[in-house]
mmCIF file of C-alpha atoms and ligand atoms in Angstrom:
data_model
loop_
_atom_site.group_PDB
_atom_site.id
_atom_site.type_symbol
_atom_site.label_atom_id
_atom_site.label_comp_id
_atom_site.label_asym_id
_atom_site.label_seq_id
_atom_site.Cartn_x
_atom_site.Cartn_y
_atom_site.Cartn_z
ATOM 1 C CA MET A 1 -2.938 -7.782 8.982
ATOM 2 C CA ASN A 2 -4.226 -4.243 9.489
ATOM 3 C CA VAL A 3 -5.381 -2.709 12.777
ATOM 4 C CA LEU A 4 -9.110 -3.124 12.155
ATOM 5 C CA GLU A 5 -8.631 -6.789 11.257
ATOM 6 C CA LEU A 6 -6.741 -7.343 14.517
ATOM 7 C CA ILE A 7 -9.508 -5.555 16.454
ATOM 8 C CA GLU A 8 -12.092 -7.745 14.700
ATOM 9 C CA GLN A 9 -10.228 -10.796 15.980
ATOM 10 C CA ALA A 10 -10.284 -9.357 19.518
ATOM 11 C CA LYS A 11 -14.084 -9.071 19.204
ATOM 12 C CA GLU A 12 -14.244 -12.734 18.127
ATOM 13 C CA ALA A 13 -12.149 -13.666 21.181
ATOM 14 C CA ALA A 14 -14.475 -11.719 23.481
ATOM 15 C CA LYS A 15 -17.318 -14.052 22.451
ATOM 16 C CA TYR A 16 -15.650 -16.775 24.548
ATOM 17 C CA SER A 17 -15.332 -14.558 27.656
ATOM 18 C CA TYR A 18 -16.266 -16.427 30.830
ATOM 19 C CA SER A 19 -17.399 -13.546 33.035
ATOM 20 C CA PRO A 20 -20.457 -14.595 35.076
ATOM 21 C CA TYR A 21 -19.402 -12.445 38.058
ATOM 22 C CA SER A 22 -18.685 -9.087 36.422
ATOM 23 C CA SER A 23 -20.503 -9.450 33.059
ATOM 24 C CA PHE A 24 -17.509 -7.484 31.762
ATOM 25 C CA THR A 25 -16.502 -9.085 28.481
ATOM 26 C CA VAL A 26 -12.906 -8.710 27.266
ATOM 27 C CA GLY A 27 -11.175 -10.048 24.158
ATOM 28 C CA ALA A 28 -7.578 -9.707 23.015
ATOM 29 C CA ALA A 29 -5.773 -10.528 19.769
ATOM 30 C CA LEU A 30 -1.993 -10.669 20.099
ATOM 31 C CA LEU A 31 0.092 -10.418 16.927
ATOM 32 C CA ALA A 32 3.465 -12.158 17.205
ATOM 33 C CA LYS A 33 6.401 -11.145 15.003
ATOM 34 C CA SER A 34 6.037 -14.577 13.358
ATOM 35 C CA GLY A 35 2.706 -13.380 11.947
ATOM 36 C CA GLU A 36 0.647 -15.712 14.144
ATOM 37 C CA VAL A 37 -2.268 -14.231 16.093
ATOM 38 C CA TYR A 38 -3.126 -15.549 19.561
ATOM 39 C CA LEU A 39 -6.581 -14.885 20.972
ATOM 40 C CA GLY A 40 -7.533 -14.533 24.617
ATOM 41 C CA CYS A 41 -10.605 -13.799 26.687
ATOM 42 C CA ASN A 42 -11.081 -13.067 30.382
ATOM 43 C CA ILE A 43 -11.794 -16.155 32.476
ATOM 44 C CA GLU A 44 -13.315 -15.511 35.894
ATOM 45 C CA ASN A 45 -13.516 -17.735 38.943
ATOM 46 C CA ALA A 46 -15.882 -17.985 41.931
ATOM 47 C CA ALA A 47 -12.885 -17.388 44.204
ATOM 48 C CA PHE A 48 -12.137 -14.182 42.217
ATOM 49 C CA SER A 49 -8.321 -14.068 42.530
ATOM 50 C CA PRO A 50 -7.721 -17.029 40.166
ATOM 51 C CA SER A 51 -9.412 -15.012 37.397
ATOM 52 C CA CYS A 52 -7.309 -14.157 34.352
ATOM 53 C CA CYS A 53 -7.518 -11.156 32.039
ATOM 54 C CA ALA A 54 -7.923 -11.539 28.280
ATOM 55 C CA GLU A 55 -4.507 -10.047 27.543
ATOM 56 C CA ARG A 56 -2.660 -12.449 29.828
ATOM 57 C CA THR A 57 -4.622 -15.391 28.425
ATOM 58 C CA ALA A 58 -3.379 -14.410 24.949
ATOM 59 C CA PHE A 59 0.229 -13.884 26.116
ATOM 60 C CA PHE A 60 0.382 -17.142 28.036
ATOM 61 C CA LYS A 61 -1.080 -19.079 25.106
ATOM 62 C CA ALA A 62 1.530 -17.548 22.792
ATOM 63 C CA VAL A 63 4.541 -17.962 25.080
ATOM 64 C CA SER A 64 3.534 -21.534 25.914
ATOM 65 C CA GLU A 65 3.652 -22.271 22.183
ATOM 66 C CA GLY A 66 7.161 -20.883 21.737
ATOM 67 C CA GLU A 67 6.530 -17.243 20.800
ATOM 68 C CA ARG A 68 8.783 -14.642 22.416
ATOM 69 C CA GLU A 69 8.539 -11.622 20.126
ATOM 70 C CA PHE A 70 5.451 -9.527 19.633
ATOM 71 C CA GLU A 71 4.303 -6.716 17.398
ATOM 72 C CA ALA A 72 0.947 -5.538 18.684
ATOM 73 C CA ILE A 73 -2.169 -6.374 20.666
ATOM 74 C CA ALA A 74 -5.780 -5.371 20.041
ATOM 75 C CA ILE A 75 -8.142 -5.244 23.019
ATOM 76 C CA VAL A 76 -11.877 -4.741 23.334
ATOM 77 C CA GLY A 77 -13.811 -4.757 26.582
ATOM 78 C CA GLY A 78 -17.064 -3.656 28.126
ATOM 79 C CA LYS A 79 -20.110 -4.569 30.151
ATOM 80 C CA ASP A 80 -22.271 -7.219 28.442
ATOM 81 C CA GLY A 81 -20.174 -7.084 25.291
ATOM 82 C CA ASN A 82 -20.734 -3.363 24.777
ATOM 83 C CA PHE A 83 -17.491 -1.925 23.403
ATOM 84 C CA GLU A 84 -18.568 1.717 23.316
ATOM 85 C CA ILE A 85 -15.492 2.975 25.199
ATOM 86 C CA PRO A 86 -11.849 1.884 24.716
ATOM 87 C CA CYS A 87 -10.772 -0.581 27.421
ATOM 88 C CA PRO A 88 -7.141 -0.074 28.542
ATOM 89 C CA PRO A 89 -5.161 -3.045 29.907
ATOM 90 C CA CYS A 90 -4.809 -3.344 33.691
ATOM 91 C CA GLY A 91 -1.476 -2.811 35.437
ATOM 92 C CA VAL A 92 -0.767 -6.520 35.837
ATOM 93 C CA CYS A 93 -1.239 -7.110 32.105
ATOM 94 C CA ARG A 94 1.019 -4.140 31.301
ATOM 95 C CA GLN A 95 3.717 -5.708 33.467
ATOM 96 C CA VAL A 96 3.348 -9.040 31.641
ATOM 97 C CA MET A 97 3.638 -7.193 28.309
ATOM 98 C CA SER A 98 6.833 -5.530 29.554
ATOM 99 C CA GLU A 99 8.410 -8.949 30.126
ATOM 100 C CA PHE A 100 8.265 -9.789 26.425
ATOM 101 C CA CYS A 101 7.798 -6.514 24.563
ATOM 102 C CA SER A 102 9.801 -3.386 23.931
ATOM 103 C CA PHE A 103 8.560 0.165 24.516
ATOM 104 C CA ASP A 104 7.383 0.431 20.898
ATOM 105 C CA PHE A 105 4.966 -2.539 21.231
ATOM 106 C CA LYS A 106 1.621 -1.270 19.931
ATOM 107 C CA ILE A 107 -1.605 -1.459 21.933
ATOM 108 C CA TYR A 108 -4.852 -0.864 20.012
ATOM 109 C CA LEU A 109 -8.048 -0.312 21.990
ATOM 110 C CA GLY A 110 -11.025 -1.096 19.777
ATOM 111 C CA THR A 111 -14.614 0.023 20.027
ATOM 112 C CA ASP A 112 -17.968 -0.882 18.480
ATOM 113 C CA THR A 113 -17.171 1.402 15.553
ATOM 114 C CA ASP A 114 -14.046 1.761 13.403
ATOM 115 C CA GLU A 115 -12.711 4.251 15.964
ATOM 116 C CA TYR A 116 -9.849 3.038 18.118
ATOM 117 C CA ALA A 117 -7.238 4.412 20.483
ATOM 118 C CA GLN A 118 -3.558 3.635 19.963
ATOM 119 C CA TYR A 119 -0.729 3.603 22.509
ATOM 120 C CA SER A 120 2.757 2.199 22.818
ATOM 121 C CA LEU A 121 3.775 0.114 25.818
ATOM 122 C CA GLY A 122 6.239 2.872 26.719
ATOM 123 C CA GLU A 123 3.340 5.299 27.014
ATOM 124 C CA LEU A 124 1.236 2.988 29.188
ATOM 125 C CA LEU A 125 4.062 1.663 31.380
ATOM 126 C CA PRO A 126 6.947 4.122 31.555
ATOM 127 C CA ALA A 127 9.863 3.456 33.917
ATOM 128 C CA SER A 128 8.840 -0.190 34.207
ATOM 129 C CA PHE A 129 10.478 -2.653 36.559
ATOM 130 C CA VAL A 130 13.111 -4.931 35.006
ATOM 131 C CA LEU A 131 15.568 -7.286 36.703
ATOM 132 C CA GLU A 132 18.688 -5.537 35.456
ATOM 133 C CA GLU A 133 21.540 -3.910 37.324
HETATM 134 N N1 LIG B 201 -10.157 -7.591 32.581
HETATM 135 C C1 LIG B 201 -9.427 -8.000 31.510
HETATM 136 O O1 LIG B 201 -9.688 -9.057 30.921
HETATM 137 N N2 LIG B 201 -8.394 -7.225 31.109
HETATM 138 C C2 LIG B 201 -8.001 -6.056 31.723
HETATM 139 O O2 LIG B 201 -6.959 -5.514 31.377
HETATM 140 C C3 LIG B 201 -8.839 -5.471 32.756
HETATM 141 C C4 LIG B 201 -9.896 -6.360 33.323
HETATM 142 C C5 LIG B 201 -11.258 -8.436 33.049
HETATM 143 C C6 LIG B 201 -11.033 -9.056 34.411
HETATM 144 C C7 LIG B 201 -12.448 -9.325 34.870
HETATM 145 O O3 LIG B 201 -12.864 -10.565 34.351
HETATM 146 C C8 LIG B 201 -13.272 -8.221 34.206
HETATM 147 O O4 LIG B 201 -12.439 -7.685 33.180
HETATM 148 C C9 LIG B 201 -13.702 -7.121 35.150
HETATM 149 O O5 LIG B 201 -12.621 -6.583 35.832
#
Protein backbone atom coordinates (compact mmCIF):
# COMPACT_ATOMS: atom_id res chain seq x y z
CA MET A 1 0.00 0.00 0.00
CA ASN A 2 1.61 3.28 -1.05
CA VAL A 3 0.91 6.72 0.43
CA LEU A 4 -1.42 7.90 -2.34
CA GLU A 5 -3.48 4.71 -2.07
CA LEU A 6 -3.85 5.26 1.68
CA ILE A 7 -4.88 8.89 1.07
CA GLU A 8 -7.42 7.69 -1.51
CA GLN A 9 -8.94 5.46 1.16
CA ALA A 10 -9.14 8.45 3.54
CA LYS A 11 -11.11 10.31 0.84
CA GLU A 12 -13.49 7.33 0.57
CA ALA A 13 -13.94 7.41 4.36
CA ALA A 14 -14.72 11.13 4.28
CA LYS A 15 -17.76 10.37 2.10
CA TYR A 16 -19.44 8.92 5.21
CA SER A 17 -18.71 12.00 7.37
CA TYR A 18 -21.70 12.99 9.49
CA SER A 19 -21.05 16.71 9.93
CA PRO A 20 -24.34 18.64 9.71
CA TYR A 21 -23.17 21.25 12.25
CA SER A 22 -19.75 22.22 10.89
CA SER A 23 -19.96 20.97 7.27
CA PHE A 24 -16.30 20.10 7.85
CA THR A 25 -15.73 16.69 6.30
CA VAL A 26 -12.89 14.51 7.60
CA GLY A 27 -11.76 11.03 6.59
CA ALA A 28 -8.96 8.87 7.95
CA ALA A 29 -7.36 5.62 6.80
CA LEU A 30 -5.30 3.87 9.47
CA LEU A 31 -2.79 1.24 8.36
CA ALA A 32 -2.11 -1.40 11.01
CA LYS A 33 1.13 -3.39 11.04
CA SER A 34 -1.01 -6.44 10.17
CA GLY A 35 -1.66 -4.81 6.79
CA GLU A 36 -5.34 -4.14 7.54
CA VAL A 37 -6.68 -0.63 6.90
CA TYR A 38 -9.33 0.85 9.19
CA LEU A 39 -11.41 3.77 7.95
CA GLY A 40 -12.97 6.52 10.03
CA CYS A 41 -14.99 9.67 9.51
CA ASN A 42 -16.00 12.47 11.86
CA ILE A 43 -19.38 11.93 13.52
CA GLU A 44 -20.99 15.02 15.01
CA ASN A 45 -23.75 15.35 17.57
CA ALA A 46 -26.37 18.02 18.36
CA ALA A 47 -24.92 18.24 21.87
CA PHE A 48 -21.47 18.90 20.29
CA SER A 49 -19.20 17.30 22.93
CA PRO A 50 -20.18 13.70 22.05
CA SER A 51 -18.79 14.31 18.54
CA CYS A 52 -15.87 12.15 17.43
CA CYS A 53 -13.04 12.95 15.04
CA ALA A 54 -12.28 10.78 12.02
CA GLU A 55 -8.90 9.70 13.37
CA ARG A 56 -10.30 8.48 16.68
CA THR A 57 -13.13 6.68 14.89
CA ALA A 58 -10.49 4.77 12.89
CA PHE A 59 -8.34 4.03 15.97
CA PHE A 60 -11.26 2.86 18.08
CA LYS A 61 -12.54 0.62 15.28
CA ALA A 62 -9.08 -0.92 14.93
CA VAL A 63 -8.35 -1.37 18.63
CA SER A 64 -11.82 -2.80 19.24
CA GLU A 65 -11.01 -5.45 16.63
CA GLY A 66 -7.74 -6.48 18.28
CA GLU A 67 -5.17 -4.27 16.55
CA ARG A 68 -2.49 -2.71 18.74
CA GLU A 69 0.33 -1.86 16.34
CA PHE A 70 0.15 0.76 13.65
CA GLU A 71 2.26 1.94 10.75
CA ALA A 72 0.65 5.08 9.38
CA ILE A 73 -2.50 7.15 9.04
CA ALA A 74 -3.73 9.22 6.11
CA ILE A 75 -6.07 12.13 6.83
CA VAL A 76 -8.06 14.46 4.60
CA GLY A 77 -10.34 17.21 5.83
CA GLY A 78 -12.03 20.40 4.73
CA LYS A 79 -15.21 22.41 4.48
CA ASP A 80 -17.84 20.72 2.28
CA GLY A 81 -15.41 18.02 1.22
CA ASN A 82 -12.88 20.49 -0.17
CA PHE A 83 -9.42 19.10 0.60
CA GLU A 84 -7.41 22.01 -0.78
CA ILE A 85 -5.29 22.42 2.38
CA PRO A 86 -3.72 19.65 4.52
CA CYS A 87 -5.78 19.00 7.66
CA PRO A 88 -3.61 18.21 10.72
CA PRO A 89 -5.03 16.03 13.52
CA CYS A 90 -6.33 17.79 16.65
CA GLY A 91 -4.53 17.51 19.99
CA VAL A 92 -6.92 14.91 21.38
CA CYS A 93 -6.36 12.65 18.37
CA ARG A 94 -2.59 13.08 18.69
CA GLN A 95 -2.84 11.95 22.30
CA VAL A 96 -4.84 8.87 21.27
CA MET A 97 -2.20 8.09 18.63
CA SER A 98 0.50 8.35 21.30
CA GLU A 99 -1.22 5.62 23.33
CA PHE A 100 -0.66 3.04 20.59
CA CYS A 101 2.07 4.41 18.33
CA SER A 102 5.75 5.17 18.58
CA PHE A 103 7.37 8.48 17.62
CA ASP A 104 8.09 7.19 14.10
CA PHE A 105 4.37 6.57 13.33
CA LYS A 106 3.72 8.31 10.01
CA ILE A 107 0.96 10.88 9.50
CA TYR A 108 0.10 11.77 5.89
CA LEU A 109 -2.10 14.80 5.26
CA GLY A 110 -3.70 14.48 1.84
CA THR A 111 -5.13 17.11 -0.45
CA ASP A 112 -7.28 17.26 -3.59
CA THR A 113 -4.15 16.75 -5.68
CA ASP A 114 -1.28 14.26 -5.38
CA GLU A 115 0.45 16.72 -3.03
CA TYR A 116 0.56 15.74 0.62
CA ALA A 117 2.32 16.72 3.82
CA GLN A 118 4.14 14.12 5.90
CA TYR A 119 4.95 14.16 9.61
CA SER A 120 5.93 11.70 12.30
CA LEU A 121 4.01 11.50 15.57
CA GLY A 122 7.18 12.66 17.34
CA GLU A 123 7.09 15.85 15.30
CA LEU A 124 3.42 16.55 16.00
CA LEU A 125 3.41 15.53 19.67
CA PRO A 126 6.86 15.87 21.21
CA ALA A 127 7.33 15.34 24.95
CA SER A 128 3.98 13.57 25.16
CA PHE A 129 2.39 12.45 28.39
CA VAL A 130 2.85 8.77 29.29
CA LEU A 131 2.05 6.96 32.54
CA GLU A 132 5.61 5.91 33.27
CA GLU A 133 7.86 6.67 36.21
N1 LIG B 1 -12.23 16.92 13.15
C1 LIG B 1 -11.73 15.69 12.88
O1 LIG B 1 -12.45 14.78 12.46
N2 LIG B 1 -10.41 15.48 13.10
C2 LIG B 1 -9.54 16.42 13.61
O2 LIG B 1 -8.40 16.08 13.92
C3 LIG B 1 -9.97 17.80 13.75
C4 LIG B 1 -11.44 18.04 13.66
C5 LIG B 1 -13.67 17.16 12.95
C6 LIG B 1 -14.44 17.40 14.23
C7 LIG B 1 -15.64 18.16 13.72
O3 LIG B 1 -16.61 17.24 13.28
C8 LIG B 1 -15.12 18.93 12.51
O4 LIG B 1 -13.88 18.30 12.17
C9 LIG B 1 -14.90 20.40 12.76
O5 LIG B 1 -14.09 20.62 13.86
